[in-house]
Short mmCIF file of C-alpha atoms and ligand atoms in Angstrom, two decimals:
data_model
loop_
_atom_site.label_atom_id
_atom_site.label_comp_id
_atom_site.label_asym_id
_atom_site.label_seq_id
_atom_site.Cartn_x
_atom_site.Cartn_y
_atom_site.Cartn_z
CA UNK A 1 58.15 110.31 -0.42
CA UNK A 2 61.92 110.77 -0.74
CA UNK A 3 63.92 108.89 -3.36
CA UNK A 4 65.56 106.84 -0.57
CA UNK A 5 62.17 105.22 0.16
CA UNK A 6 61.51 104.27 -3.43
CA UNK A 7 62.36 100.92 -4.88
CA UNK A 8 64.69 101.03 -7.90
CA UNK A 9 61.79 99.86 -10.02
CA UNK A 10 59.58 102.74 -8.93
CA UNK A 11 62.37 105.23 -9.51
CA UNK A 12 62.98 103.79 -12.97
CA UNK A 13 59.33 104.13 -13.84
CA UNK A 14 59.17 107.74 -12.68
CA UNK A 15 62.38 108.57 -14.50
CA UNK A 16 61.12 107.03 -17.73
CA UNK A 17 57.78 108.84 -17.43
CA UNK A 18 59.55 112.15 -16.73
CA UNK A 19 61.61 111.67 -19.88
CA UNK A 20 58.59 110.86 -22.07
CA UNK A 21 56.53 113.69 -20.57
CA UNK A 22 59.16 116.05 -22.02
CA UNK A 23 58.36 115.06 -25.64
CA UNK A 24 55.11 115.56 -27.53
CA UNK A 25 54.66 111.92 -28.56
CA UNK A 26 55.45 108.82 -26.57
CA UNK A 27 55.29 106.52 -29.60
CA UNK A 28 55.55 106.64 -33.43
CA UNK A 29 52.65 108.34 -35.22
CA UNK A 30 51.54 111.52 -36.95
CA UNK A 31 48.57 113.76 -37.55
CA UNK A 32 48.15 112.30 -41.08
CA UNK A 33 48.16 108.72 -39.81
CA UNK A 34 45.64 109.37 -37.01
CA UNK A 35 43.31 111.07 -39.52
CA UNK A 36 43.78 108.26 -42.07
CA UNK A 37 42.81 105.65 -39.46
CA UNK A 38 39.86 107.81 -38.45
CA UNK A 39 38.63 107.90 -42.07
CA UNK A 40 37.59 104.22 -41.74
CA UNK A 41 35.29 104.94 -38.76
CA UNK A 42 31.75 105.75 -39.84
CA UNK A 43 29.56 105.35 -36.75
CA UNK A 44 30.20 108.51 -34.72
CA UNK A 45 27.79 111.26 -33.68
CA UNK A 46 27.43 113.74 -30.80
CA UNK A 47 26.25 110.93 -28.47
CA UNK A 48 29.28 108.72 -29.16
CA UNK A 49 31.57 107.52 -26.40
CA UNK A 50 35.21 107.01 -27.33
CA UNK A 51 38.12 105.71 -25.26
CA UNK A 52 41.79 106.35 -26.11
CA UNK A 53 43.67 103.68 -24.12
CA UNK A 54 47.32 104.27 -23.17
CA UNK A 55 46.85 107.83 -24.43
CA UNK A 56 50.12 109.14 -22.95
CA UNK A 57 50.14 112.94 -22.87
CA UNK A 58 47.30 112.73 -25.40
CA UNK A 59 48.59 114.36 -28.56
CA UNK A 60 46.31 112.12 -30.65
CA UNK A 61 43.45 112.42 -28.10
CA UNK A 62 43.29 116.17 -28.75
CA UNK A 63 43.41 115.55 -32.51
CA UNK A 64 40.52 113.10 -32.18
CA UNK A 65 38.60 115.71 -30.17
CA UNK A 66 39.07 118.21 -32.98
CA UNK A 67 37.78 115.79 -35.64
CA UNK A 68 35.04 113.65 -34.10
CA UNK A 69 31.85 114.45 -32.20
CA UNK A 70 31.01 112.86 -28.85
CA UNK A 71 32.76 112.31 -25.54
CA UNK A 72 36.39 111.10 -25.41
CA UNK A 73 38.05 109.44 -22.43
CA UNK A 74 41.85 109.40 -22.50
CA UNK A 75 43.12 106.71 -20.15
CA UNK A 76 46.70 106.17 -19.01
CA UNK A 77 48.45 104.56 -16.08
CA UNK A 78 50.68 107.58 -15.45
CA UNK A 79 49.04 110.55 -13.65
CA UNK A 80 51.50 113.17 -14.99
CA UNK A 81 50.56 112.25 -18.57
CA UNK A 82 46.86 112.64 -17.73
CA UNK A 83 47.52 116.04 -16.12
CA UNK A 84 49.16 117.18 -19.38
CA UNK A 85 46.22 115.83 -21.42
CA UNK A 86 43.64 117.59 -19.22
CA UNK A 87 45.60 120.86 -19.37
CA UNK A 88 45.88 120.65 -23.17
CA UNK A 89 42.17 119.78 -23.49
CA UNK A 90 41.45 123.08 -21.67
CA UNK A 91 43.85 125.03 -23.90
CA UNK A 92 42.03 123.62 -26.98
CA UNK A 93 38.58 124.39 -25.43
CA UNK A 94 37.80 120.67 -25.47
CA UNK A 95 37.51 120.18 -21.71
CA UNK A 96 33.76 119.50 -22.00
CA UNK A 97 34.32 116.56 -24.36
CA UNK A 98 37.76 115.20 -23.41
CA UNK A 99 38.30 113.71 -19.99
CA UNK A 100 41.65 112.29 -18.89
CA UNK A 101 41.42 109.32 -16.53
CA UNK A 102 44.21 107.63 -14.59
CA UNK A 103 43.60 103.91 -14.92
CA UNK A 104 44.74 100.65 -16.44
CA UNK A 105 43.80 99.18 -19.80
CA UNK A 106 43.40 95.76 -18.16
CA UNK A 107 40.65 97.02 -15.82
CA UNK A 108 38.60 99.54 -17.76
CA UNK A 109 36.35 101.92 -15.80
CA UNK A 110 33.47 101.69 -18.32
CA UNK A 111 30.22 99.76 -18.46
CA UNK A 112 30.22 96.83 -20.88
CA UNK A 113 28.86 97.56 -24.40
CA UNK A 114 28.85 101.35 -23.97
CA UNK A 115 31.72 102.48 -26.22
CA UNK A 116 31.45 103.32 -29.93
CA UNK A 117 35.19 103.43 -30.56
CA UNK A 118 38.30 102.20 -28.77
CA UNK A 119 41.48 103.93 -29.95
CA UNK A 120 45.00 102.97 -28.91
CA UNK A 121 48.20 104.19 -30.58
CA UNK A 122 51.36 102.27 -29.72
CA UNK A 123 50.00 101.05 -26.40
CA UNK A 124 48.06 97.77 -26.76
CA UNK A 125 51.39 95.90 -26.42
CA UNK A 126 51.23 96.68 -22.68
CA UNK A 127 48.42 94.15 -22.31
CA UNK A 128 49.21 92.20 -25.50
CA UNK A 129 47.49 92.52 -28.89
CA UNK A 130 45.27 89.43 -28.63
CA UNK A 131 44.34 89.90 -24.99
CA UNK A 132 43.57 93.59 -25.57
CA UNK A 133 41.35 92.90 -28.58
CA UNK A 134 39.49 90.14 -26.74
CA UNK A 135 38.92 92.03 -23.50
CA UNK A 136 38.19 95.44 -25.00
CA UNK A 137 35.59 93.98 -27.36
CA UNK A 138 33.25 93.52 -24.39
CA UNK A 139 33.19 97.29 -23.83
CA UNK A 140 32.19 98.08 -27.42
CA UNK A 141 28.62 98.34 -28.64
CA UNK A 142 27.70 96.04 -31.50
CA UNK A 143 28.97 97.80 -34.64
CA UNK A 144 31.60 99.68 -32.62
CA UNK A 145 35.18 100.01 -33.84
CA UNK A 146 38.64 99.32 -32.51
CA UNK A 147 41.63 101.17 -34.01
CA UNK A 148 45.08 100.27 -32.70
CA UNK A 149 48.65 100.67 -33.90
CA UNK A 150 51.00 97.81 -33.19
CA UNK A 151 54.57 96.84 -34.04
CA UNK A 152 54.59 94.20 -36.80
CA UNK A 153 56.95 92.31 -39.09
CA UNK A 154 56.87 93.32 -42.75
CA UNK A 155 58.54 90.12 -43.97
CA UNK A 156 58.54 86.41 -43.13
CA UNK A 157 62.32 86.37 -42.82
CA UNK A 158 64.50 88.93 -41.00
CA UNK A 159 68.12 89.16 -39.72
CA UNK A 160 68.81 87.47 -36.39
CA UNK A 161 69.86 90.69 -34.61
CA UNK A 162 66.49 92.39 -35.08
CA UNK A 163 64.53 89.16 -34.71
CA UNK A 164 66.18 88.47 -31.34
CA UNK A 165 65.74 92.06 -30.15
CA UNK A 166 61.99 92.03 -30.74
CA UNK A 167 61.40 88.45 -29.61
CA UNK A 168 62.94 89.51 -26.31
CA UNK A 169 61.16 92.90 -26.09
CA UNK A 170 57.73 91.80 -27.35
CA UNK A 171 57.35 88.13 -28.34
CA UNK A 172 53.81 88.82 -29.62
CA UNK A 173 55.25 90.75 -32.59
CA UNK A 174 53.93 89.05 -35.76
CA UNK A 175 53.34 89.58 -39.47
CA UNK A 176 50.51 91.78 -40.76
CA UNK A 177 48.35 88.88 -42.10
CA UNK A 178 48.71 87.06 -38.78
CA UNK A 179 47.73 90.16 -36.78
CA UNK A 180 44.71 90.78 -39.06
CA UNK A 181 43.76 87.11 -38.58
CA UNK A 182 43.98 87.51 -34.80
CA UNK A 183 41.68 90.53 -35.04
CA UNK A 184 39.15 88.51 -37.04
CA UNK A 185 39.39 85.61 -34.58
CA UNK A 186 38.69 88.00 -31.70
CA UNK A 187 35.30 88.83 -33.27
CA UNK A 188 35.98 91.86 -35.44
CA UNK A 189 35.69 92.44 -39.16
CA UNK A 190 39.25 93.52 -40.10
CA UNK A 191 38.15 96.69 -41.89
CA UNK A 192 41.60 98.03 -42.82
CA UNK A 193 45.25 97.98 -41.99
CA UNK A 194 48.11 100.15 -43.19
CA UNK A 195 51.79 100.65 -42.45
CA UNK A 196 52.80 103.88 -40.73
CA UNK A 197 55.28 105.79 -42.93
CA UNK A 198 58.87 106.20 -41.74
CA UNK A 199 58.36 109.87 -40.88
CA UNK A 200 56.16 108.70 -37.96
CA UNK A 201 59.32 107.28 -36.38
CA UNK A 202 62.05 109.57 -37.67
CA UNK A 203 60.43 113.02 -37.69
CA UNK A 204 57.76 112.67 -35.01
CA UNK A 205 59.26 110.20 -32.54
CA UNK A 206 63.06 110.06 -32.74
CA UNK A 207 63.99 113.62 -33.86
CA UNK A 208 62.32 115.38 -30.88
CA UNK A 209 64.10 112.97 -28.53
CA UNK A 210 67.59 114.11 -29.58
CA UNK A 211 67.35 117.37 -27.62
CA UNK A 212 65.27 115.77 -24.85
CA UNK A 213 68.07 113.22 -24.31
CA UNK A 214 70.74 115.93 -23.98
CA UNK A 215 68.64 117.85 -21.44
CA UNK A 216 67.84 114.67 -19.52
CA UNK A 217 71.48 113.56 -19.37
CA UNK A 218 72.54 117.01 -18.11
CA UNK A 219 69.84 116.92 -15.42
CA UNK A 220 70.80 113.41 -14.30
CA UNK A 221 74.58 113.66 -14.87
CA UNK A 222 76.29 110.73 -13.13
CA UNK A 223 73.01 108.84 -12.61
CA UNK A 224 73.72 105.35 -13.97
CA UNK A 225 70.04 104.41 -14.31
CA UNK A 226 69.33 107.52 -16.39
CA UNK A 227 72.45 107.01 -18.51
CA UNK A 228 71.58 103.35 -19.17
CA UNK A 229 68.04 104.30 -20.08
CA UNK A 230 69.18 106.87 -22.65
CA UNK A 231 71.80 104.44 -24.05
CA UNK A 232 68.99 101.94 -24.50
CA UNK A 233 66.81 104.50 -26.30
CA UNK A 234 69.69 105.32 -28.63
CA UNK A 235 70.32 101.64 -29.35
CA UNK A 236 66.64 101.13 -30.26
CA UNK A 237 66.85 104.13 -32.60
CA UNK A 238 69.95 102.72 -34.32
CA UNK A 239 68.21 99.39 -34.79
CA UNK A 240 65.27 101.14 -36.42
CA UNK A 241 67.50 102.91 -38.96
CA UNK A 242 69.34 99.67 -39.69
CA UNK A 243 66.32 97.38 -40.03
CA UNK A 244 63.35 99.59 -40.88
CA UNK A 245 62.43 97.61 -43.99
CA UNK A 246 61.75 94.57 -41.79
CA UNK A 247 59.42 96.02 -39.14
CA UNK A 248 57.40 99.02 -38.12
CA UNK A 249 54.05 100.11 -36.79
CA UNK A 250 50.81 99.11 -38.48
CA UNK A 251 47.35 100.52 -37.82
CA UNK A 252 44.67 97.83 -37.53
CA UNK A 253 41.01 98.87 -37.69
CA UNK A 254 38.26 96.40 -36.84
CA UNK A 255 34.49 96.48 -36.43
CA UNK A 256 32.71 94.48 -33.75
CA UNK A 257 30.05 92.17 -35.14
N1 SAM B 9 49.35 106.70 -27.32
C1 SAM B 9 50.48 107.54 -26.97
C2 SAM B 9 51.26 107.94 -28.22
O1 SAM B 9 51.08 107.30 -29.27
O2 SAM B 9 52.04 108.90 -28.14
C3 SAM B 9 51.41 106.86 -25.95
C4 SAM B 9 52.10 105.60 -26.41
S1 SAM B 9 53.32 105.01 -25.24
C5 SAM B 9 54.39 104.07 -26.29
C6 SAM B 9 52.46 103.78 -24.29
C7 SAM B 9 51.56 104.36 -23.20
O3 SAM B 9 50.90 103.30 -22.52
C8 SAM B 9 52.32 105.15 -22.13
O4 SAM B 9 51.73 106.42 -22.02
C9 SAM B 9 52.12 104.33 -20.85
O5 SAM B 9 52.07 105.14 -19.68
C10 SAM B 9 50.80 103.65 -21.14
N2 SAM B 9 50.53 102.43 -20.37
C11 SAM B 9 51.40 101.43 -20.04
N3 SAM B 9 50.75 100.45 -19.37
C12 SAM B 9 49.44 100.84 -19.27
C13 SAM B 9 48.28 100.27 -18.68
N4 SAM B 9 48.32 99.09 -18.10
N5 SAM B 9 47.13 100.95 -18.77
C14 SAM B 9 47.07 102.16 -19.37
N6 SAM B 9 48.13 102.77 -19.94
C15 SAM B 9 49.31 102.11 -19.90
#
């Protein structure tokens, strides 16, 4: 299909995905944080079935594969991300245990009560924290775990500029106690939660984007959509540096009862 036949929305989506396919991570996180969250999960063996929802190009999916037994399904809406995950699974000799699937987190391709662990880093917001926890619970076995990272407020009060930005971008943003309460209400024991350190944003998410943005802008020189998209990314980054004591990502780990 030529670009002329694509709607602006479709072109935007492809452009955004192309940009994020060029960096290792599509959201804040780190090796240390993934392994810390994993340290709270105690039910896995070689027969376990694990789903990483909104896995992106699957940096953390591969890390999971290296540290847990069982079968891991990485699921993402965007086929190019899943191609990268499947290629990397082969390079890490994990192709027998990691399977990338193109699909949507609101219509999971699994039987109910068959998963031991649902993982999702920086992606549950696509369906919404409460809806995701409620719907995904049905796919977990009794005693299974959910581990998700989610943007959260660190304080009850925050400056209007950052409050308005997030209320517009993701109105479900909330404080840590409220998010933990929502997890409990959805039928999980809130086993643990912890704040992702700043290096998850600065070193592992924003720093690699600096060069990616230059390359992208050169490739799409004069393309207003691409220029606006990068300007938006840069604005978000500035907001993070300005207001990082007020918000960030938090890992929430819960056990289905
Ligand atoms: N987990 C990865 C990470 O931490 O690097 C990716 C996080 S990225 C911020 C969010 C991901 O959710 C993207 O890869 C996007 O394609 C995916 N996504 C968006 N809507 C989705 C949906 N309905 N079902 C599955 N994946 C979705």
